[in-house]
Tab-separated table of C-alpha atoms (C1' of nucleotides) in Angstrom:
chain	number	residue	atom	x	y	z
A	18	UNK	CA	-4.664	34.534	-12.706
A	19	UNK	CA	-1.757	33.874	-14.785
A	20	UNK	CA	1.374	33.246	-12.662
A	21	UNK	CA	5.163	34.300	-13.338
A	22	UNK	CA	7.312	31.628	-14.485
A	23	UNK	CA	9.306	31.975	-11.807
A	24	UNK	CA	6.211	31.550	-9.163
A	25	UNK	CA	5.396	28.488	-11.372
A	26	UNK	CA	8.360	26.466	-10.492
A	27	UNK	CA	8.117	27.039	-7.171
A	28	UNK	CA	4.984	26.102	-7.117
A	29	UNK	CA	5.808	22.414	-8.721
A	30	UNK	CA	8.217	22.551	-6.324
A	31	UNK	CA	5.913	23.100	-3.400
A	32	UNK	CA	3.754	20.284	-4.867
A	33	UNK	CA	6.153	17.576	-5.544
A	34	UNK	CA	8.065	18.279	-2.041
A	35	UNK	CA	4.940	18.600	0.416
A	36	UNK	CA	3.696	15.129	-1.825
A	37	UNK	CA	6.431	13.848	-1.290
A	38	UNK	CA	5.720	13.938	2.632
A	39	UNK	CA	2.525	13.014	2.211
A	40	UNK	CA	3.186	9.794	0.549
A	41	UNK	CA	5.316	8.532	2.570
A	42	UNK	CA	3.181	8.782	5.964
A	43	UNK	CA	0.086	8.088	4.204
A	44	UNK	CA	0.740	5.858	1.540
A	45	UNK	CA	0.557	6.156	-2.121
A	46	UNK	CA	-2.904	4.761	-2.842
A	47	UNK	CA	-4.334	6.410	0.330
A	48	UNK	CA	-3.075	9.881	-0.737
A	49	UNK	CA	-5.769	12.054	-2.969
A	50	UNK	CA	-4.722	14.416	-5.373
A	51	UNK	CA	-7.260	16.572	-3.449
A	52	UNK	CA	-5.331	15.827	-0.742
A	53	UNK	CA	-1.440	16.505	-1.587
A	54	UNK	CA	-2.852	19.663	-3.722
A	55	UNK	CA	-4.597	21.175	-0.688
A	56	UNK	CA	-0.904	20.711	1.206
A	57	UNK	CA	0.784	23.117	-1.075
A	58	UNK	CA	-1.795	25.247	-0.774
A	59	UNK	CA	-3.767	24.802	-4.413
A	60	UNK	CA	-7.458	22.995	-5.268
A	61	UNK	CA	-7.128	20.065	-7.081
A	62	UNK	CA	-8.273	21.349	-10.866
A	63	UNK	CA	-4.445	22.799	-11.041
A	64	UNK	CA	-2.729	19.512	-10.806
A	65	UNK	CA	-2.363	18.723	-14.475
A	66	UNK	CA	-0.581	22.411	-15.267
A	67	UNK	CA	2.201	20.849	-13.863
A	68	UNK	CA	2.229	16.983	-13.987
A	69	UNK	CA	0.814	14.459	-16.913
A	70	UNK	CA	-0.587	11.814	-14.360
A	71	UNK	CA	-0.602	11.016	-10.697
A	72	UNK	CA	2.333	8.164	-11.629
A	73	UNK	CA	4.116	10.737	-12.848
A	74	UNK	CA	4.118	12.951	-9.478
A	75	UNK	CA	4.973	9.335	-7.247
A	76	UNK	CA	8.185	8.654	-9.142
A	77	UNK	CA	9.447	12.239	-8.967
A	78	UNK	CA	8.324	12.204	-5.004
A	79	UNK	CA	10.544	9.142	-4.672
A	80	UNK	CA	13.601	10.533	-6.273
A	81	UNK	CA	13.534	13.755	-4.558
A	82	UNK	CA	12.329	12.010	-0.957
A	83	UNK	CA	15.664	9.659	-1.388
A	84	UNK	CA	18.034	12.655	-2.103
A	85	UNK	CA	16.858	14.399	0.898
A	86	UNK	CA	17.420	11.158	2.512
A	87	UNK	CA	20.909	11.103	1.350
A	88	UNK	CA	21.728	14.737	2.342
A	89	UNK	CA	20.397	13.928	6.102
A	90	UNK	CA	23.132	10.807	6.032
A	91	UNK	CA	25.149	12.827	4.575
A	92	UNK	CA	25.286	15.708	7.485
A	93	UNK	CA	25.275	13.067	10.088
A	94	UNK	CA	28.261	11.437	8.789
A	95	UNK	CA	30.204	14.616	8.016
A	96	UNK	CA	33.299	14.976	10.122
A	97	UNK	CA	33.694	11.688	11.063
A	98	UNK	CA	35.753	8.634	10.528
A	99	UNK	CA	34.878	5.876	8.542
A	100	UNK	CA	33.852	3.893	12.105
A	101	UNK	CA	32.046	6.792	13.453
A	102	UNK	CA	30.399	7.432	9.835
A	103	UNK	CA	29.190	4.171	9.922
A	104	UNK	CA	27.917	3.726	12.775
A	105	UNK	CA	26.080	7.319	12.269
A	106	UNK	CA	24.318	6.207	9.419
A	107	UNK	CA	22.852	3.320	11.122
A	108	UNK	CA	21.786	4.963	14.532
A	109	UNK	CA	20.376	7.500	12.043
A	110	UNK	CA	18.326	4.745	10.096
A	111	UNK	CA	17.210	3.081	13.067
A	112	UNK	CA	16.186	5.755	15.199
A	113	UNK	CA	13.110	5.830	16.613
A	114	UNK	CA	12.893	9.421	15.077
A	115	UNK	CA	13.219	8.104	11.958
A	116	UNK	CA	10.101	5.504	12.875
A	117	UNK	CA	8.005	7.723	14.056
A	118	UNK	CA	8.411	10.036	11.260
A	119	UNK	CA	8.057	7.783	7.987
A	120	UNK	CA	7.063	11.504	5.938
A	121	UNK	CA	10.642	12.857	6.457
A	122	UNK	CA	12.600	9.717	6.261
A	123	UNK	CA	13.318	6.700	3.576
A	124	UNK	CA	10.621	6.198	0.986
A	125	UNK	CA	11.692	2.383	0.608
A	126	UNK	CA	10.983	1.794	3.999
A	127	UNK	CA	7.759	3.867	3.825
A	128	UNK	CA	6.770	2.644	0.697
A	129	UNK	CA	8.725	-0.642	-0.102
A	130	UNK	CA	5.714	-3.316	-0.682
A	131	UNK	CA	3.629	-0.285	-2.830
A	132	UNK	CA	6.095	0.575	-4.694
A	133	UNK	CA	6.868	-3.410	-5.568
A	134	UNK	CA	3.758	-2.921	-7.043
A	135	UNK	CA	4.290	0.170	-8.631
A	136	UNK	CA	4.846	1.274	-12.386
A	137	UNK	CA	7.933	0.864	-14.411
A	138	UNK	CA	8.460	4.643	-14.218
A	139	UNK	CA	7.973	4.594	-10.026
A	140	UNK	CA	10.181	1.396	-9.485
A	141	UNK	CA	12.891	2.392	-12.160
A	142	UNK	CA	13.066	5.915	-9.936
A	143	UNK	CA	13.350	3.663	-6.292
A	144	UNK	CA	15.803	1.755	-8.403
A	145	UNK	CA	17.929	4.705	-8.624
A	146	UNK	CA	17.510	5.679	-4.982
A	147	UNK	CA	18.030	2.064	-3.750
A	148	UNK	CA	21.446	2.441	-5.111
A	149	UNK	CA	22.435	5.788	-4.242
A	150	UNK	CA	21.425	4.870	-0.465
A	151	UNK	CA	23.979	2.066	-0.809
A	152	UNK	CA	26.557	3.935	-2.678
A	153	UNK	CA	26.347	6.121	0.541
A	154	UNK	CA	27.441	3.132	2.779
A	155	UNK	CA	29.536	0.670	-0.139
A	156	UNK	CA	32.168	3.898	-0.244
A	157	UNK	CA	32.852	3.723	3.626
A	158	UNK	CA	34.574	0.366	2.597
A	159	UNK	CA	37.473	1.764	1.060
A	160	UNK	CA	39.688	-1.098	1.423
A	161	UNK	CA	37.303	-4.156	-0.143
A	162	UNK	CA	37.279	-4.679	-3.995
A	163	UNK	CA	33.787	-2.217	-5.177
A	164	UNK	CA	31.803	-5.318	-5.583
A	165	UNK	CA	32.850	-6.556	-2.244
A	166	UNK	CA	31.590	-3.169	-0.526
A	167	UNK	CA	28.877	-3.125	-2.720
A	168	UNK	CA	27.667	-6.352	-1.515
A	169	UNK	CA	28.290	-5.736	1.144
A	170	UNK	CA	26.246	-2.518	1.308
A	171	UNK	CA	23.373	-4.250	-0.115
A	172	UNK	CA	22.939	-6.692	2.886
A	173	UNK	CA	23.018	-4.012	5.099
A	174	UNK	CA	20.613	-1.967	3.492
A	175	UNK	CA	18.620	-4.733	3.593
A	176	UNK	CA	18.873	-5.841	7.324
A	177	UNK	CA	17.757	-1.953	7.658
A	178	UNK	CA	14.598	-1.377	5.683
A	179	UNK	CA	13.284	-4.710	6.784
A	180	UNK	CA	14.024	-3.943	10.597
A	181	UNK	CA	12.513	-0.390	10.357
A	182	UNK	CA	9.645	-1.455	8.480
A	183	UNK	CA	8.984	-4.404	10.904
A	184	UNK	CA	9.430	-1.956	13.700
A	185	UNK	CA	6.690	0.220	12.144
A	186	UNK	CA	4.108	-2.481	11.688
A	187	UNK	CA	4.881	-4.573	15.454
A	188	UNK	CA	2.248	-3.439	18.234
A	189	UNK	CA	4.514	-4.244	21.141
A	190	UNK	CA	6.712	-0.877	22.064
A	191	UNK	CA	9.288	-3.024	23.385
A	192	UNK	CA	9.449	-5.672	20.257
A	193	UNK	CA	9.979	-2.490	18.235
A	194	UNK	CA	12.558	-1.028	20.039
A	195	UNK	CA	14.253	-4.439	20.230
A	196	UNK	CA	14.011	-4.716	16.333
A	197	UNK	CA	15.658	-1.266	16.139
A	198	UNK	CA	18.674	-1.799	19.071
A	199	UNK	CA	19.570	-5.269	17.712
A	200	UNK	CA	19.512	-4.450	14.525
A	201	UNK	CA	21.850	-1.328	14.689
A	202	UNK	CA	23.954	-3.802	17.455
A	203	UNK	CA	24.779	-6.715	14.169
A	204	UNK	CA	25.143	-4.014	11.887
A	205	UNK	CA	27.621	-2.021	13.507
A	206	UNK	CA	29.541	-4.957	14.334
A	207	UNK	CA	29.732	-6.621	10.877
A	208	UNK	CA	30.226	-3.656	9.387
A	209	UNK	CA	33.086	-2.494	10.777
A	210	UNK	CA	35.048	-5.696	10.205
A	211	UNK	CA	35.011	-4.347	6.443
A	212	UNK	CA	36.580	-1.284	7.183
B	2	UNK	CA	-31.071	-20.309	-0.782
B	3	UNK	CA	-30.083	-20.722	2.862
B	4	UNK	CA	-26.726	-23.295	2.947
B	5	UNK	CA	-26.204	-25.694	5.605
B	6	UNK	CA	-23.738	-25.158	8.782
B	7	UNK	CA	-21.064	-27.081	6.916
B	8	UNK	CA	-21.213	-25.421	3.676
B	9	UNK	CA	-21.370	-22.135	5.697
B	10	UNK	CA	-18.127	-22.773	7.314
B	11	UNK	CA	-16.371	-24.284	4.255
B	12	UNK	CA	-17.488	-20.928	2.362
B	13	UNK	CA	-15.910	-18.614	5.171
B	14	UNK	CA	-13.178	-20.770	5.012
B	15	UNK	CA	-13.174	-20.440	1.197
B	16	UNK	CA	-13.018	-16.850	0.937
B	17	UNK	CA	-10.498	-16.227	3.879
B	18	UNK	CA	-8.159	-18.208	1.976
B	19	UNK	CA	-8.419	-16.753	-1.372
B	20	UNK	CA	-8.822	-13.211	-0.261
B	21	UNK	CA	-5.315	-13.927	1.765
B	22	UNK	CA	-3.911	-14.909	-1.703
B	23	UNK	CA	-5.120	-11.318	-3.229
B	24	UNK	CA	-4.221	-8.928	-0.541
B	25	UNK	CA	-0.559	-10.472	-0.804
B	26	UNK	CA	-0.655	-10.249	-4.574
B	27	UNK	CA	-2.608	-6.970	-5.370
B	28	UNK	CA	-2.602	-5.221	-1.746
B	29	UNK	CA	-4.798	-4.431	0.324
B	30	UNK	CA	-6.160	-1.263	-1.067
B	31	UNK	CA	-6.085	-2.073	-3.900
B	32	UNK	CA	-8.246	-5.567	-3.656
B	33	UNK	CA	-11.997	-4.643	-3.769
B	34	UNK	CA	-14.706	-6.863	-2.079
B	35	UNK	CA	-16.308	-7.696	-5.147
B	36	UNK	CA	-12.487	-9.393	-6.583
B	37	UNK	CA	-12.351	-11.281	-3.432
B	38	UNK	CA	-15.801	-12.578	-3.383
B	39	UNK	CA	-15.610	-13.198	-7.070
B	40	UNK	CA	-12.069	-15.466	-6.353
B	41	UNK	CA	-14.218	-17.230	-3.782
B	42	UNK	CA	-17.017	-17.923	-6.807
B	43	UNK	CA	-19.340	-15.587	-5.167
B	44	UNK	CA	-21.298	-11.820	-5.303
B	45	UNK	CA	-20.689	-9.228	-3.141
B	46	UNK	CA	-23.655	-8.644	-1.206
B	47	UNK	CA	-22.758	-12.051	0.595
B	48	UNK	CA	-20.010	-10.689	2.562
B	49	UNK	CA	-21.148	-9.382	5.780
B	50	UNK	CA	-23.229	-12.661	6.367
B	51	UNK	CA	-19.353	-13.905	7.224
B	52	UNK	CA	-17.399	-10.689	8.314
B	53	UNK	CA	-18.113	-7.026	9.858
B	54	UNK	CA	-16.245	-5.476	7.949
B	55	UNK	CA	-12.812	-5.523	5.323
B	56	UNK	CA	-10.411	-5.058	8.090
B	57	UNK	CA	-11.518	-7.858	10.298
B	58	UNK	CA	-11.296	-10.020	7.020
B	59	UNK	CA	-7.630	-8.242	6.450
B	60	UNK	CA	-6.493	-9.310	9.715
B	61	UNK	CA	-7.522	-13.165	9.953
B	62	UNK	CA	-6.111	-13.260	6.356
B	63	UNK	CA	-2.953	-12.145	8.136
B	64	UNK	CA	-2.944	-15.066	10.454
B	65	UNK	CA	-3.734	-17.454	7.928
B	66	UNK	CA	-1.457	-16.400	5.750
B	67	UNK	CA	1.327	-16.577	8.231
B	68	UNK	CA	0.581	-19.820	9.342
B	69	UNK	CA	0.626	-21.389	5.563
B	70	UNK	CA	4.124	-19.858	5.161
B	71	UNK	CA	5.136	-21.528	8.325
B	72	UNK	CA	4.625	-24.688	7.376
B	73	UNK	CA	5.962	-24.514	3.943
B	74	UNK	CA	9.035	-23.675	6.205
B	75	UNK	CA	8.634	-26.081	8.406
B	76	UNK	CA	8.401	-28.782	5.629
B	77	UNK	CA	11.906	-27.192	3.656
B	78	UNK	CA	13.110	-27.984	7.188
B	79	UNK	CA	12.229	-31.233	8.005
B	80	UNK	CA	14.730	-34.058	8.180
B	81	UNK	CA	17.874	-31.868	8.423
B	82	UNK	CA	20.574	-31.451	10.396
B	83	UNK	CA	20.115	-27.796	11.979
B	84	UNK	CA	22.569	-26.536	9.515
B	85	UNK	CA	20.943	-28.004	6.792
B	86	UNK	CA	17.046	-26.430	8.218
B	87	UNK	CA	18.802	-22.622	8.647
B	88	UNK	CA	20.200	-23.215	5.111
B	89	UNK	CA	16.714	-24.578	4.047
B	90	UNK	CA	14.561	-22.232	5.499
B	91	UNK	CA	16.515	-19.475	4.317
B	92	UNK	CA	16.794	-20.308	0.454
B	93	UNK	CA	13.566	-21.122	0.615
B	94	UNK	CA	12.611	-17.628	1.888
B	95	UNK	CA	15.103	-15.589	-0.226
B	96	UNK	CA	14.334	-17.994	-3.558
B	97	UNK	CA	12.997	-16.427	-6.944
B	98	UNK	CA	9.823	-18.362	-6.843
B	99	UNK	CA	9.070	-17.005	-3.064
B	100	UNK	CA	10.216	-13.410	-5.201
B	101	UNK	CA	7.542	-13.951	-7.941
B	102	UNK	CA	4.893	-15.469	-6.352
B	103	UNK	CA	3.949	-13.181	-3.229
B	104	UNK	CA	0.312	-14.192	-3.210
B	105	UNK	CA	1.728	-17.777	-1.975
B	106	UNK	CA	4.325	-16.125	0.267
B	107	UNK	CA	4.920	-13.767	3.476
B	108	UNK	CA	2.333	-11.401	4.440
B	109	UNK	CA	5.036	-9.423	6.195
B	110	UNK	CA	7.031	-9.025	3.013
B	111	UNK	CA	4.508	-8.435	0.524
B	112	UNK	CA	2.397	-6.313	2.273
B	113	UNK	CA	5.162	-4.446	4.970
B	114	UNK	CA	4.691	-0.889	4.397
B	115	UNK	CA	0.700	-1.672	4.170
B	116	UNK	CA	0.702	-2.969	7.437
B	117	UNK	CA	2.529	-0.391	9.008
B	118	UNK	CA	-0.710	1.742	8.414
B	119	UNK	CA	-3.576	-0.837	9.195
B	120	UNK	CA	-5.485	-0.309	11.623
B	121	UNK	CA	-4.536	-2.064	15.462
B	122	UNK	CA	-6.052	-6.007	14.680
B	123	UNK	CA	-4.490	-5.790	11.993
B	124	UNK	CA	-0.675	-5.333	12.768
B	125	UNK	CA	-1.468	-7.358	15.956
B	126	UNK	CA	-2.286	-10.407	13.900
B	127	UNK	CA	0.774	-9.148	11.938
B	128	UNK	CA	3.142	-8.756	15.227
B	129	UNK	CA	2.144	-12.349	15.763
B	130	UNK	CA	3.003	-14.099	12.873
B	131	UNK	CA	6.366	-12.183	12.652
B	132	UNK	CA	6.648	-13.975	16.414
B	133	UNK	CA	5.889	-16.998	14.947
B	134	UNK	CA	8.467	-16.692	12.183
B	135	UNK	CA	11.121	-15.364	13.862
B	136	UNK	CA	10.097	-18.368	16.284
B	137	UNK	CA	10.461	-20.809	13.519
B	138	UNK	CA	14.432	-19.852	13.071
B	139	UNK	CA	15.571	-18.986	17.083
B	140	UNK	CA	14.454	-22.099	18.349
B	141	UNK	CA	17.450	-23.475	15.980
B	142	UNK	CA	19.799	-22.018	18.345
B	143	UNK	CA	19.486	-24.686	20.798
B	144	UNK	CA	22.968	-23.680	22.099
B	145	UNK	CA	22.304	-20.215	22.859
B	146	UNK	CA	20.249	-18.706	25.314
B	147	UNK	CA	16.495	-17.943	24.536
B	148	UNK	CA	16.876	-14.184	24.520
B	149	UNK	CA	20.074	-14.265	22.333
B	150	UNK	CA	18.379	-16.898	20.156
B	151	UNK	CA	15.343	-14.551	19.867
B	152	UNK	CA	17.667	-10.900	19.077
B	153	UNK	CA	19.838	-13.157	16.564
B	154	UNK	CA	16.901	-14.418	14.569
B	155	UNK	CA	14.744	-10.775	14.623
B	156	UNK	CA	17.998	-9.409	12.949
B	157	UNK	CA	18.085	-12.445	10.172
B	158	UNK	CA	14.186	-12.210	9.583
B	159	UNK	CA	14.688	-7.933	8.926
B	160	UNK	CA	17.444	-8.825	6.548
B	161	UNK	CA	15.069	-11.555	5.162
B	162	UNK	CA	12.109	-9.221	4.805
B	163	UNK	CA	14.162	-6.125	3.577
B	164	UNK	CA	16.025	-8.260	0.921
B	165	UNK	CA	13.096	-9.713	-0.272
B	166	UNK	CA	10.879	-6.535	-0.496
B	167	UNK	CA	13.983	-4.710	-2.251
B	168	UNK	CA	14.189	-7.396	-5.011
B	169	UNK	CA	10.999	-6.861	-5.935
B	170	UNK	CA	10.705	-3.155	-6.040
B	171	UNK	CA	14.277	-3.250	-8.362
B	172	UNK	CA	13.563	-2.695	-11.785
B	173	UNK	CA	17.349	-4.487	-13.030
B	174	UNK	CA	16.468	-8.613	-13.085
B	175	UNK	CA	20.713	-8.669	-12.255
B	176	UNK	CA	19.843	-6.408	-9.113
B	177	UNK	CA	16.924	-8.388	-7.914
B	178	UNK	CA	18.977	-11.824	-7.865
B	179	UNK	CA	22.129	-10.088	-6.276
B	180	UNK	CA	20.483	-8.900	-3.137
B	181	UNK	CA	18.579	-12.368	-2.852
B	182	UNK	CA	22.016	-14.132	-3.186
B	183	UNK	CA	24.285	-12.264	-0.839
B	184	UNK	CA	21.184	-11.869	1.908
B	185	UNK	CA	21.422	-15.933	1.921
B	186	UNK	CA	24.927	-16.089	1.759
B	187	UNK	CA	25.363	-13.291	4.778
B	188	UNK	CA	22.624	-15.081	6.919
B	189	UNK	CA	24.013	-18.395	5.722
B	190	UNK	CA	27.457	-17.313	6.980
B	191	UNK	CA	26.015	-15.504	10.180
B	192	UNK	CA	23.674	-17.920	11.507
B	193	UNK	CA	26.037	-20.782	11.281
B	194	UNK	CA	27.877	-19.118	13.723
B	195	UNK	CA	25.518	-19.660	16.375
B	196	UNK	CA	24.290	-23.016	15.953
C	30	DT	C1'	-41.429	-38.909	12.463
C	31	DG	C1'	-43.837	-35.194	10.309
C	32	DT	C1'	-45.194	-30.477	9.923
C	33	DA	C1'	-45.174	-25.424	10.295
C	34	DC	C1'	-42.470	-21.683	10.920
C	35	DA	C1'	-38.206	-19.077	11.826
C	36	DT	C1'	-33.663	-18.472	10.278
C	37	DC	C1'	-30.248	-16.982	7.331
C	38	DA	C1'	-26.596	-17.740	3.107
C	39	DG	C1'	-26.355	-15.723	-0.981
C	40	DT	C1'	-28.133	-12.425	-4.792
C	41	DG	C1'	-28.183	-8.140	-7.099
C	42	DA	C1'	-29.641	-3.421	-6.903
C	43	DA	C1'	-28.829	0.656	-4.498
C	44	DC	C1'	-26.579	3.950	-1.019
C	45	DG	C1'	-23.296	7.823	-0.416
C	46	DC	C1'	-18.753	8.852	-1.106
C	47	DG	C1'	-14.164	9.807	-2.892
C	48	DC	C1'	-11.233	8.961	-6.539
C	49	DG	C1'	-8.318	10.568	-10.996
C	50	DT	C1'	-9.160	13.280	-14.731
C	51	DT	C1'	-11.365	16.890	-17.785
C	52	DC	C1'	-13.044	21.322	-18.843
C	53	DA	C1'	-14.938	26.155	-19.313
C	54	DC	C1'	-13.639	30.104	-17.319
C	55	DT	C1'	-10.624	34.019	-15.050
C	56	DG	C1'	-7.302	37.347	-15.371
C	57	DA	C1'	-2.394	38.234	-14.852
C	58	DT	C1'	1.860	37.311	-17.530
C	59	DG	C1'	4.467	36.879	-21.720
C	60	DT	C1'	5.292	38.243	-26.467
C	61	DA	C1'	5.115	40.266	-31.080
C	62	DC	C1'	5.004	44.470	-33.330
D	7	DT	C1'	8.687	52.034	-24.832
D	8	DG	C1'	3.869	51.168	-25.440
D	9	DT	C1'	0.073	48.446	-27.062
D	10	DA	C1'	-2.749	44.492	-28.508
D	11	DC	C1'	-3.206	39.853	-28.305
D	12	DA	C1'	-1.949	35.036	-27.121
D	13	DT	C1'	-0.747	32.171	-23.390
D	14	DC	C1'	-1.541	29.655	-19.450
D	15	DA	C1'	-1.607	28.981	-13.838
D	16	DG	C1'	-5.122	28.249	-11.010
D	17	DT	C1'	-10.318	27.688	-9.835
D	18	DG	C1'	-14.298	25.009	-9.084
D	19	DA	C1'	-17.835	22.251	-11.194
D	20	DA	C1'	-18.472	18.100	-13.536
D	21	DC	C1'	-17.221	13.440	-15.677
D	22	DG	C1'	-17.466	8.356	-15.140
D	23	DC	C1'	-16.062	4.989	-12.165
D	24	DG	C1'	-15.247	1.891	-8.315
D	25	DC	C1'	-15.298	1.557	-3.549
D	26	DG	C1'	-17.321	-0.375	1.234
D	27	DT	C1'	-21.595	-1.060	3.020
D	28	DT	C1'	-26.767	-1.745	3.260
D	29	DC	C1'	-30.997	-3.842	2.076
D	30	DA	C1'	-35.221	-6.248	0.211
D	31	DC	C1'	-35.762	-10.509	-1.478
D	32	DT	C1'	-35.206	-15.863	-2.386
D	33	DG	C1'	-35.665	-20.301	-0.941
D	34	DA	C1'	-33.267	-24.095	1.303
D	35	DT	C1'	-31.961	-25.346	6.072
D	36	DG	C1'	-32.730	-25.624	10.970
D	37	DT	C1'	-35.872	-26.034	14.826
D	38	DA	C1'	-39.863	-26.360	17.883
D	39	DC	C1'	-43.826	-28.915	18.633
DNA sequence: TGTACATCAGTGAACGCGCGTTCACTGATGTAC
DNA sequence: TGTACATCAGTGAACGCGCGTTCACTGATGTAC
């Protein structure tokens, strides 16, 4: 049942993106290898043709789940000014889309207090996204010194995984949406006094 | 080997409060009923004489949790001007030691993305004590109206949570402080503004 | 107040289950000649 | 270009292990008389 080497790749590929999904609705812990295997279509005995170790599979999952992060920002932002960009990027973090759909959206968010408690290879890999997630927002601020924007960037991101997470965990519909509107409101408004 | 009433209710109390220190430190999956019994000084078997089940446990340890944290704030706070409290209340939650001790700290913050999937006691008891936090800071506003109060301090306490949760996942020490330093110095800044 | 019995906190073994990982096996693919 | 053999992607059973929960048992506590 050999496969091509072409076939191969994809399949890693099919693996790491559908885990990749997986993880972030359902959590690293609570997601099997049974599990994410069965989502690209395979049994579980396959798993270790392709990866060394489930840690392995997580930090790869959180890279690629933060670059398709950054393309979405990306295409909302495209074609806009640096007001409309920003503002863009927000309404796009805070959406209720995004919310309600933590498997297509930011693994920090999805993921932050697991992957505190992650491995050095997991957290070194949400390092990396952490930054390029800023980097998205810190160049909007074209006229502040880099480490002005930066900072900058870094509050913001902040303000936004904490309301979206809070937003996912609150019971009250209305206490989430509030989380989300206000949010997006301050942002928006501090922000663009740095343009 | 039957206890008495009192030492009944001093055990509950017992294991409630040290399980509440694991599920912040370890997480919630990832803490076993025989770990928490054991950091209570018992076996496991003796659980369900006190709870029906893990997640009922995982919820009051919630509330409890939240309640501790609110009056270490409430403590930082006392005998200040209401400058001096928002000042207080937010170094104290955006310090290293709150960073490297989460077991002592905010439920919200070391268990966020966790919660987002518990089950519905759970992330009531959760939608609570972010109430009572986010409480804790609006009711500094005594110059604004209640509902402004309210929006202005959900926004801080996101940016509170967010920062936090980010400097722990970071893998670069330098990282880690940065985002606690400008989150305190933006909320600092911000919240002074509508004293 | 004393006694006889019911209650029940805590123990430790056991339950069924799912986990991450390993392994013998298969047969199609890749490679050496 | 054709052939013989090595490689290895994927399968499905099995591994040891730890989980949440249950249960028979114990003996001290609580209670009814």
């Amino acid at each position: 049942m050999r496969k091509s080497k072409q076939e191969t790749s994809e399949t890693r590929q099919r693996i790491v993106t559908s885990a990749s999904v997986e993880f972030r609705q359902n959590g690293i812990h609570q997601t099997a290898l049974t599990d994410l295997m069965a989502a690209a279509g395979l049994t579980h005995g396959g798993f270790y043709r392709h990866f060394e170790s489930k840690e392995q599979l997580v930090a790869e999952c959180c890279g690629v789940a933060v670059d398709s992060m950054v393309e979405t920002m990306e295409v909302a932002m495209a074609q806009r000014t640096t007001q409309g960009a920003i503002e863009a990027l927000v309404a796009s973090y805070l959406s209720t889309r995004h919310r309600d759909k933590p498997g297509m959206g930011c693994p920090i968010s999805a993921q932050g207090s697991e992957l505190a408690r992650s491995a050095g290879g997991t957290r070194m890999a949400a390092t990396h996204g952490i930054l390029k997630l800023v980097d998205l927002l810190a160049k909007q601020f074209e006229n502040l010194p880099p480490d002005a924007a930066k900072e900058q960037a870094l509050v913001a991101f902040s303000t936004m995984v904490g309301a979206l997470t809070l937003s996912r965990i609150v019971t009250d519909p209305e206490l989430s949406i509030t989380l989300l509107e206000q949010a997006e409101r301050h942002l928006v408004q501090t922000l663009s006094n740095s343009i």
